[in-house]
mmCIF file of C-alpha atoms in Angstrom:
data_model
loop_
_atom_site.group_PDB
_atom_site.id
_atom_site.type_symbol
_atom_site.label_atom_id
_atom_site.label_comp_id
_atom_site.label_asym_id
_atom_site.label_seq_id
_atom_site.Cartn_x
_atom_site.Cartn_y
_atom_site.Cartn_z
ATOM 1 C CA UNK A 1 71.213 26.455 139.862
ATOM 2 C CA UNK A 2 71.748 24.811 136.470
ATOM 3 C CA UNK A 3 73.576 26.993 133.940
ATOM 4 C CA UNK A 4 71.590 27.987 130.901
ATOM 5 C CA UNK A 5 73.398 26.545 127.930
ATOM 6 C CA UNK A 6 73.583 26.337 124.191
ATOM 7 C CA UNK A 7 75.886 23.985 122.302
ATOM 8 C CA UNK A 8 79.395 24.921 123.455
ATOM 9 C CA UNK A 9 78.332 27.354 126.190
ATOM 10 C CA UNK A 10 77.291 26.297 129.693
ATOM 11 C CA UNK A 11 79.311 28.463 132.055
ATOM 12 C CA UNK A 12 76.572 29.927 134.216
ATOM 13 C CA UNK A 13 74.911 33.325 134.393
ATOM 14 C CA UNK A 14 77.498 35.580 136.070
ATOM 15 C CA UNK A 15 80.612 36.245 133.980
ATOM 16 C CA UNK A 16 83.219 38.493 135.584
ATOM 17 C CA UNK A 17 85.754 40.574 133.652
ATOM 18 C CA UNK A 18 89.281 40.655 135.051
ATOM 19 C CA UNK A 19 92.147 42.693 133.533
ATOM 20 C CA UNK A 20 94.790 40.297 132.263
ATOM 21 C CA UNK A 21 97.548 42.579 133.567
ATOM 22 C CA UNK A 22 96.368 41.950 137.148
ATOM 23 C CA UNK A 23 97.342 38.296 137.727
ATOM 24 C CA UNK A 24 96.875 38.631 141.479
ATOM 25 C CA UNK A 25 93.145 38.974 140.807
ATOM 26 C CA UNK A 26 92.716 35.931 138.556
ATOM 27 C CA UNK A 27 92.005 33.314 141.220
ATOM 28 C CA UNK A 28 89.735 35.616 143.232
ATOM 29 C CA UNK A 29 87.693 36.473 140.155
ATOM 30 C CA UNK A 30 87.357 32.793 139.257
ATOM 31 C CA UNK A 31 86.221 31.959 142.791
ATOM 32 C CA UNK A 32 83.563 34.654 142.925
ATOM 33 C CA UNK A 33 81.901 34.209 139.527
ATOM 34 C CA UNK A 34 80.582 31.402 137.369
ATOM 35 C CA UNK A 35 83.291 32.155 134.808
ATOM 36 C CA UNK A 36 86.055 34.709 134.491
ATOM 37 C CA UNK A 37 86.823 36.770 131.379
ATOM 38 C CA UNK A 38 90.547 37.540 131.265
ATOM 39 C CA UNK A 39 90.621 40.802 129.346
ATOM 40 C CA UNK A 40 93.436 41.591 126.911
ATOM 41 C CA UNK A 41 91.553 44.452 125.274
ATOM 42 C CA UNK A 42 90.110 47.652 126.781
ATOM 43 C CA UNK A 43 91.044 46.907 130.390
ATOM 44 C CA UNK A 44 94.757 46.762 129.560
ATOM 45 C CA UNK A 45 96.815 49.756 128.468
ATOM 46 C CA UNK A 46 98.905 49.324 125.297
ATOM 47 C CA UNK A 47 102.200 49.283 127.184
ATOM 48 C CA UNK A 48 100.960 46.502 129.506
ATOM 49 C CA UNK A 49 99.537 44.131 126.890
ATOM 50 C CA UNK A 50 102.733 42.114 126.371
ATOM 51 C CA UNK A 51 103.020 41.315 130.074
ATOM 52 C CA UNK A 52 99.288 40.590 130.261
ATOM 53 C CA UNK A 53 99.657 37.933 127.573
ATOM 54 C CA UNK A 54 102.391 36.210 129.554
ATOM 55 C CA UNK A 55 100.123 36.110 132.592
ATOM 56 C CA UNK A 56 97.673 33.852 130.747
ATOM 57 C CA UNK A 57 100.119 30.945 130.921
ATOM 58 C CA UNK A 58 101.797 31.902 134.194
ATOM 59 C CA UNK A 59 98.589 31.916 136.296
ATOM 60 C CA UNK A 60 96.514 28.873 135.307
ATOM 61 C CA UNK A 61 92.745 28.684 135.811
ATOM 62 C CA UNK A 62 90.079 26.120 135.003
ATOM 63 C CA UNK A 63 89.779 26.167 131.180
ATOM 64 C CA UNK A 64 86.108 25.201 131.357
ATOM 65 C CA UNK A 65 85.337 28.373 133.329
ATOM 66 C CA UNK A 66 87.741 30.787 131.650
ATOM 67 C CA UNK A 67 87.206 33.082 128.670
ATOM 68 C CA UNK A 68 89.939 35.248 127.152
ATOM 69 C CA UNK A 69 88.845 38.478 125.530
ATOM 70 C CA UNK A 70 91.152 39.119 122.599
ATOM 71 C CA UNK A 71 91.607 42.333 120.695
ATOM 72 C CA UNK A 72 89.710 43.113 117.519
ATOM 73 C CA UNK A 73 90.528 41.205 114.350
ATOM 74 C CA UNK A 74 89.708 44.297 112.293
ATOM 75 C CA UNK A 75 92.679 45.603 110.315
ATOM 76 C CA UNK A 76 92.202 49.197 111.439
ATOM 77 C CA UNK A 77 91.765 48.391 115.119
ATOM 78 C CA UNK A 78 94.077 45.559 116.122
ATOM 79 C CA UNK A 79 97.531 47.112 115.451
ATOM 80 C CA UNK A 80 98.928 43.594 115.627
ATOM 81 C CA UNK A 81 97.389 42.922 119.025
ATOM 82 C CA UNK A 82 94.999 40.280 117.708
ATOM 83 C CA UNK A 83 97.818 38.223 116.220
ATOM 84 C CA UNK A 84 99.888 38.570 119.388
ATOM 85 C CA UNK A 85 96.903 37.484 121.496
ATOM 86 C CA UNK A 86 96.497 34.296 119.458
ATOM 87 C CA UNK A 87 100.181 33.498 119.758
ATOM 88 C CA UNK A 88 99.950 33.838 123.543
ATOM 89 C CA UNK A 89 96.838 31.654 123.674
ATOM 90 C CA UNK A 90 98.699 28.776 122.039
ATOM 91 C CA UNK A 91 100.711 28.385 125.253
ATOM 92 C CA UNK A 92 97.563 28.046 127.375
ATOM 93 C CA UNK A 93 94.764 25.488 127.749
ATOM 94 C CA UNK A 94 92.113 28.150 127.096
ATOM 95 C CA UNK A 95 89.935 27.506 124.071
ATOM 96 C CA UNK A 96 87.024 29.877 124.641
ATOM 97 C CA UNK A 97 87.660 33.420 123.476
ATOM 98 C CA UNK A 98 85.618 36.584 123.375
ATOM 99 C CA UNK A 99 86.301 38.484 120.163
ATOM 100 C CA UNK A 100 86.145 42.217 120.808
ATOM 101 C CA UNK A 101 84.381 44.382 118.224
ATOM 102 C CA UNK A 102 83.384 41.418 116.071
ATOM 103 C CA UNK A 103 82.121 42.714 112.750
ATOM 104 C CA UNK A 104 82.014 39.839 110.272
ATOM 105 C CA UNK A 105 81.775 36.094 109.935
ATOM 106 C CA UNK A 106 85.178 36.151 108.225
ATOM 107 C CA UNK A 107 86.764 37.245 111.501
ATOM 108 C CA UNK A 108 85.469 34.138 113.240
ATOM 109 C CA UNK A 109 87.109 32.041 110.530
ATOM 110 C CA UNK A 110 90.452 33.231 111.926
ATOM 111 C CA UNK A 111 89.507 31.539 115.208
ATOM 112 C CA UNK A 112 88.327 28.165 113.957
ATOM 113 C CA UNK A 113 90.251 26.286 116.671
ATOM 114 C CA UNK A 114 88.434 28.240 119.386
ATOM 115 C CA UNK A 115 84.914 28.493 120.771
ATOM 116 C CA UNK A 116 84.033 32.119 120.155
ATOM 117 C CA UNK A 117 81.831 34.552 122.032
ATOM 118 C CA UNK A 118 81.405 37.324 119.478
ATOM 119 C CA UNK A 119 81.121 40.758 121.075
ATOM 120 C CA UNK A 120 78.929 42.797 118.728
ATOM 121 C CA UNK A 121 79.615 46.300 120.003
ATOM 122 C CA UNK A 122 79.807 48.459 116.885
ATOM 123 C CA UNK A 123 77.195 49.412 114.307
ATOM 124 C CA UNK A 124 78.807 47.031 111.812
ATOM 125 C CA UNK A 125 78.879 44.250 114.374
ATOM 126 C CA UNK A 126 75.199 44.568 115.235
ATOM 127 C CA UNK A 127 74.249 44.511 111.546
ATOM 128 C CA UNK A 128 76.423 41.431 111.000
ATOM 129 C CA UNK A 129 75.124 39.597 114.080
ATOM 130 C CA UNK A 130 72.988 37.089 112.099
ATOM 131 C CA UNK A 131 75.888 35.935 109.917
ATOM 132 C CA UNK A 132 78.274 35.910 112.886
ATOM 133 C CA UNK A 133 75.891 33.769 114.940
ATOM 134 C CA UNK A 134 75.609 31.288 112.069
ATOM 135 C CA UNK A 135 79.325 30.474 112.193
ATOM 136 C CA UNK A 136 79.938 26.945 113.551
ATOM 137 C CA UNK A 137 82.511 28.061 116.133
ATOM 138 C CA UNK A 138 80.314 30.849 117.521
ATOM 139 C CA UNK A 139 78.961 29.596 120.855
ATOM 140 C CA UNK A 140 77.480 32.895 122.017
ATOM 141 C CA UNK A 141 76.946 36.534 121.106
ATOM 142 C CA UNK A 142 77.298 39.460 123.469
ATOM 143 C CA UNK A 143 76.482 43.080 122.846
ATOM 144 C CA UNK A 144 78.145 46.213 124.199
ATOM 145 C CA UNK A 145 76.413 49.545 124.689
ATOM 146 C CA UNK A 146 79.187 52.087 125.127
ATOM 147 C CA UNK A 147 81.350 51.036 122.178
ATOM 148 C CA UNK A 148 78.227 50.877 120.034
ATOM 149 C CA UNK A 149 77.227 54.450 120.824
ATOM 150 C CA UNK A 150 80.832 55.579 120.327
ATOM 151 C CA UNK A 151 80.845 53.952 116.888
ATOM 152 C CA UNK A 152 77.809 56.069 116.023
ATOM 153 C CA UNK A 153 79.369 59.301 117.267
ATOM 154 C CA UNK A 154 77.096 59.462 120.306
ATOM 155 C CA UNK A 155 77.935 60.380 123.867
ATOM 156 C CA UNK A 156 75.873 58.092 126.122
ATOM 157 C CA UNK A 157 73.975 54.820 125.846
ATOM 158 C CA UNK A 158 71.573 55.754 128.659
ATOM 159 C CA UNK A 159 69.149 58.585 129.321
ATOM 160 C CA UNK A 160 69.116 60.643 132.497
ATOM 161 C CA UNK A 161 66.881 58.141 134.300
ATOM 162 C CA UNK A 162 69.374 55.335 133.670
ATOM 163 C CA UNK A 163 67.294 53.576 131.032
ATOM 164 C CA UNK A 164 68.901 52.591 127.750
ATOM 165 C CA UNK A 165 68.293 54.865 124.788
ATOM 166 C CA UNK A 166 66.278 53.433 121.905
ATOM 167 C CA UNK A 167 69.327 52.732 119.757
ATOM 168 C CA UNK A 168 70.927 50.664 122.526
ATOM 169 C CA UNK A 169 67.713 48.708 123.092
ATOM 170 C CA UNK A 170 67.510 48.034 119.363
ATOM 171 C CA UNK A 171 71.052 46.647 119.353
ATOM 172 C CA UNK A 172 70.381 44.565 122.475
ATOM 173 C CA UNK A 173 67.312 43.000 120.900
ATOM 174 C CA UNK A 174 69.002 42.486 117.537
ATOM 175 C CA UNK A 175 71.912 40.563 119.028
ATOM 176 C CA UNK A 176 69.620 38.464 121.234
ATOM 177 C CA UNK A 177 67.393 37.535 118.311
ATOM 178 C CA UNK A 178 70.341 36.760 116.011
ATOM 179 C CA UNK A 179 71.827 34.444 118.620
ATOM 180 C CA UNK A 180 68.520 32.737 119.319
ATOM 181 C CA UNK A 181 67.789 32.192 115.631
ATOM 182 C CA UNK A 182 70.978 30.146 115.373
ATOM 183 C CA UNK A 183 70.548 28.286 118.643
ATOM 184 C CA UNK A 184 73.384 30.179 120.306
ATOM 185 C CA UNK A 185 73.498 31.783 123.736
ATOM 186 C CA UNK A 186 73.250 35.555 124.198
ATOM 187 C CA UNK A 187 75.083 37.478 126.919
ATOM 188 C CA UNK A 188 73.809 40.805 128.209
ATOM 189 C CA UNK A 189 76.100 43.831 128.428
ATOM 190 C CA UNK A 190 77.775 45.052 131.601
ATOM 191 C CA UNK A 191 76.082 47.440 134.029
ATOM 192 C CA UNK A 192 78.588 50.223 134.548
ATOM 193 C CA UNK A 193 77.062 51.917 137.625
ATOM 194 C CA UNK A 194 78.763 49.625 140.144
ATOM 195 C CA UNK A 195 77.123 50.921 143.379
ATOM 196 C CA UNK A 196 73.622 50.736 141.868
ATOM 197 C CA UNK A 197 72.849 47.121 142.710
ATOM 198 C CA UNK A 198 69.097 47.739 142.519
ATOM 199 C CA UNK A 199 69.439 48.926 138.937
ATOM 200 C CA UNK A 200 71.622 45.930 138.138
ATOM 201 C CA UNK A 201 69.076 43.566 139.688
ATOM 202 C CA UNK A 202 66.257 45.050 137.613
ATOM 203 C CA UNK A 203 68.279 44.881 134.400
ATOM 204 C CA UNK A 204 69.366 41.318 135.174
ATOM 205 C CA UNK A 205 65.759 40.295 135.793
ATOM 206 C CA UNK A 206 64.845 41.717 132.400
ATOM 207 C CA UNK A 207 67.742 39.817 130.823
ATOM 208 C CA UNK A 208 66.438 36.562 132.279
ATOM 209 C CA UNK A 209 62.885 37.221 131.146
ATOM 210 C CA UNK A 210 64.045 38.206 127.656
ATOM 211 C CA UNK A 211 66.164 35.089 127.119
ATOM 212 C CA UNK A 212 69.768 36.111 127.770
ATOM 213 C CA UNK A 213 71.777 33.131 129.021
ATOM 214 C CA UNK A 214 74.160 35.242 131.103
ATOM 215 C CA UNK A 215 75.175 38.758 132.061
ATOM 216 C CA UNK A 216 78.705 40.126 132.227
ATOM 217 C CA UNK A 217 79.947 41.835 135.389
ATOM 218 C CA UNK A 218 82.745 44.350 135.900
ATOM 219 C CA UNK A 219 83.033 44.064 139.682
ATOM 220 C CA UNK A 220 82.753 41.112 142.081
ATOM 221 C CA UNK A 221 80.017 42.910 144.024
ATOM 222 C CA UNK A 222 77.720 42.523 140.993
ATOM 223 C CA UNK A 223 77.864 38.731 140.857
ATOM 224 C CA UNK A 224 75.333 38.071 143.616
ATOM 225 C CA UNK A 225 72.691 40.304 142.020
ATOM 226 C CA UNK A 226 73.061 38.559 138.674
ATOM 227 C CA UNK A 227 72.922 35.100 140.217
ATOM 228 C CA UNK A 228 69.867 36.039 142.247
ATOM 229 C CA UNK A 229 68.057 37.222 139.127
ATOM 230 C CA UNK A 230 68.763 33.932 137.359
ATOM 231 C CA UNK A 231 67.761 31.743 140.316
ATOM 232 C CA UNK A 232 63.974 31.151 140.260
ATOM 233 C CA UNK A 233 62.197 31.779 143.533
ATOM 234 C CA UNK A 234 60.479 28.881 145.312
ATOM 235 C CA UNK A 235 57.160 30.468 144.352
ATOM 236 C CA UNK A 236 58.128 30.575 140.675
ATOM 237 C CA UNK A 237 59.256 26.950 140.773
ATOM 238 C CA UNK A 238 56.022 25.800 142.405
ATOM 239 C CA UNK A 239 53.921 27.811 139.929
ATOM 240 C CA UNK A 240 55.779 26.256 137.003
ATOM 241 C CA UNK A 241 55.294 22.760 138.406
ATOM 242 C CA UNK A 242 51.587 23.315 138.941
ATOM 243 C CA UNK A 243 51.144 24.699 135.441
ATOM 244 C CA UNK A 244 52.932 21.770 133.810
ATOM 245 C CA UNK A 245 50.951 19.311 135.916
ATOM 246 C CA UNK A 246 47.729 20.990 134.815
ATOM 247 C CA UNK A 247 48.860 20.689 131.202
ATOM 248 C CA UNK A 248 49.262 16.936 131.618
ATOM 249 C CA UNK A 249 45.767 16.665 133.036
ATOM 250 C CA UNK A 250 44.317 18.835 130.252
ATOM 251 C CA UNK A 251 45.896 16.835 127.454
ATOM 252 C CA UNK A 252 46.805 18.366 124.105
ATOM 253 C CA UNK A 253 45.694 21.797 122.985
ATOM 254 C CA UNK A 254 44.886 25.122 124.571
ATOM 255 C CA UNK A 255 43.395 25.207 128.072
ATOM 256 C CA UNK A 256 42.638 27.638 130.871
ATOM 257 C CA UNK A 257 44.607 27.775 134.097
ATOM 258 C CA UNK A 258 43.724 30.205 136.853
ATOM 259 C CA UNK A 259 41.867 32.441 134.426
ATOM 260 C CA UNK A 260 44.616 32.554 131.791
ATOM 261 C CA UNK A 261 44.844 30.954 128.377
ATOM 262 C CA UNK A 262 47.705 28.438 128.246
ATOM 263 C CA UNK A 263 49.296 27.124 125.071
ATOM 264 C CA UNK A 264 52.646 25.725 123.959
ATOM 265 C CA UNK A 265 54.809 28.864 124.339
ATOM 266 C CA UNK A 266 53.566 29.453 127.899
ATOM 267 C CA UNK A 267 54.459 25.878 128.811
ATOM 268 C CA UNK A 268 57.952 26.380 127.421
ATOM 269 C CA UNK A 269 58.304 29.441 129.671
ATOM 270 C CA UNK A 270 57.509 27.229 132.664
ATOM 271 C CA UNK A 271 59.977 24.595 131.487
ATOM 272 C CA UNK A 272 62.683 27.278 131.285
ATOM 273 C CA UNK A 273 62.049 28.208 134.918
ATOM 274 C CA UNK A 274 62.555 24.605 136.015
ATOM 275 C CA UNK A 275 65.691 24.246 133.904
ATOM 276 C CA UNK A 276 67.246 27.290 135.583
ATOM 277 C CA UNK A 277 66.372 25.777 138.947
ATOM 278 C CA UNK A 278 67.872 22.413 138.007
ATOM 279 C CA UNK A 279 64.502 20.714 138.481
ATOM 280 C CA UNK A 280 63.328 17.897 136.223
#
């Protein structure tokens, strides 16, 4: 399966978070996912952050498949952690970072030497997503549901049936559209109900259909479901091939295929299927 990519981002669809204070898990996480996100933020308690930073250099991974989530650059949130994270990164080969609670383009300017995945997970971050995505060193945007709802004073991003509430769906769409408008990749939020692989599969399928380049995972057991959602079925590949062949025969303009109207956007959908499958 060919990774979906935008300039600067081509890591594959299943990104797996790994706490940076658990170095014994680094290699396993890297083996099981398309890329690993070494987390210096929420997954690490304040008293373990210093040791977690040292682990970045002590346990080397492939830089092309490694992302480091750094703490917020916001003055009221970082408590010096952001600056300490950057100092630790200088001793590593890692140059792709995920900026937690990104809220302005100015914050990305502090990371000019890095490729940045901006995590828009607060109300301010979602509103600033268009300007953040426009920054040259932004390679992708991700959104986060739980921090967003917390920033609004809410208590849950999902309703009783497991579906996202309207405010979360609005944020998800806003971040996706902001990224797409700037030619950047968008990464879908984590699915927190780890045993519910059916729910994860359905949400991942929706992420693919909507245009997200990848989905973040919080447990190795989730990787297979995400990969499966991003891998087109043989039937989908054959249907895309047949449609594109029919378009060549029809020539330019709108035409009918199996009772449906086909125009340029529909052909691009078919091309996206073949790209995900690695088919020319």
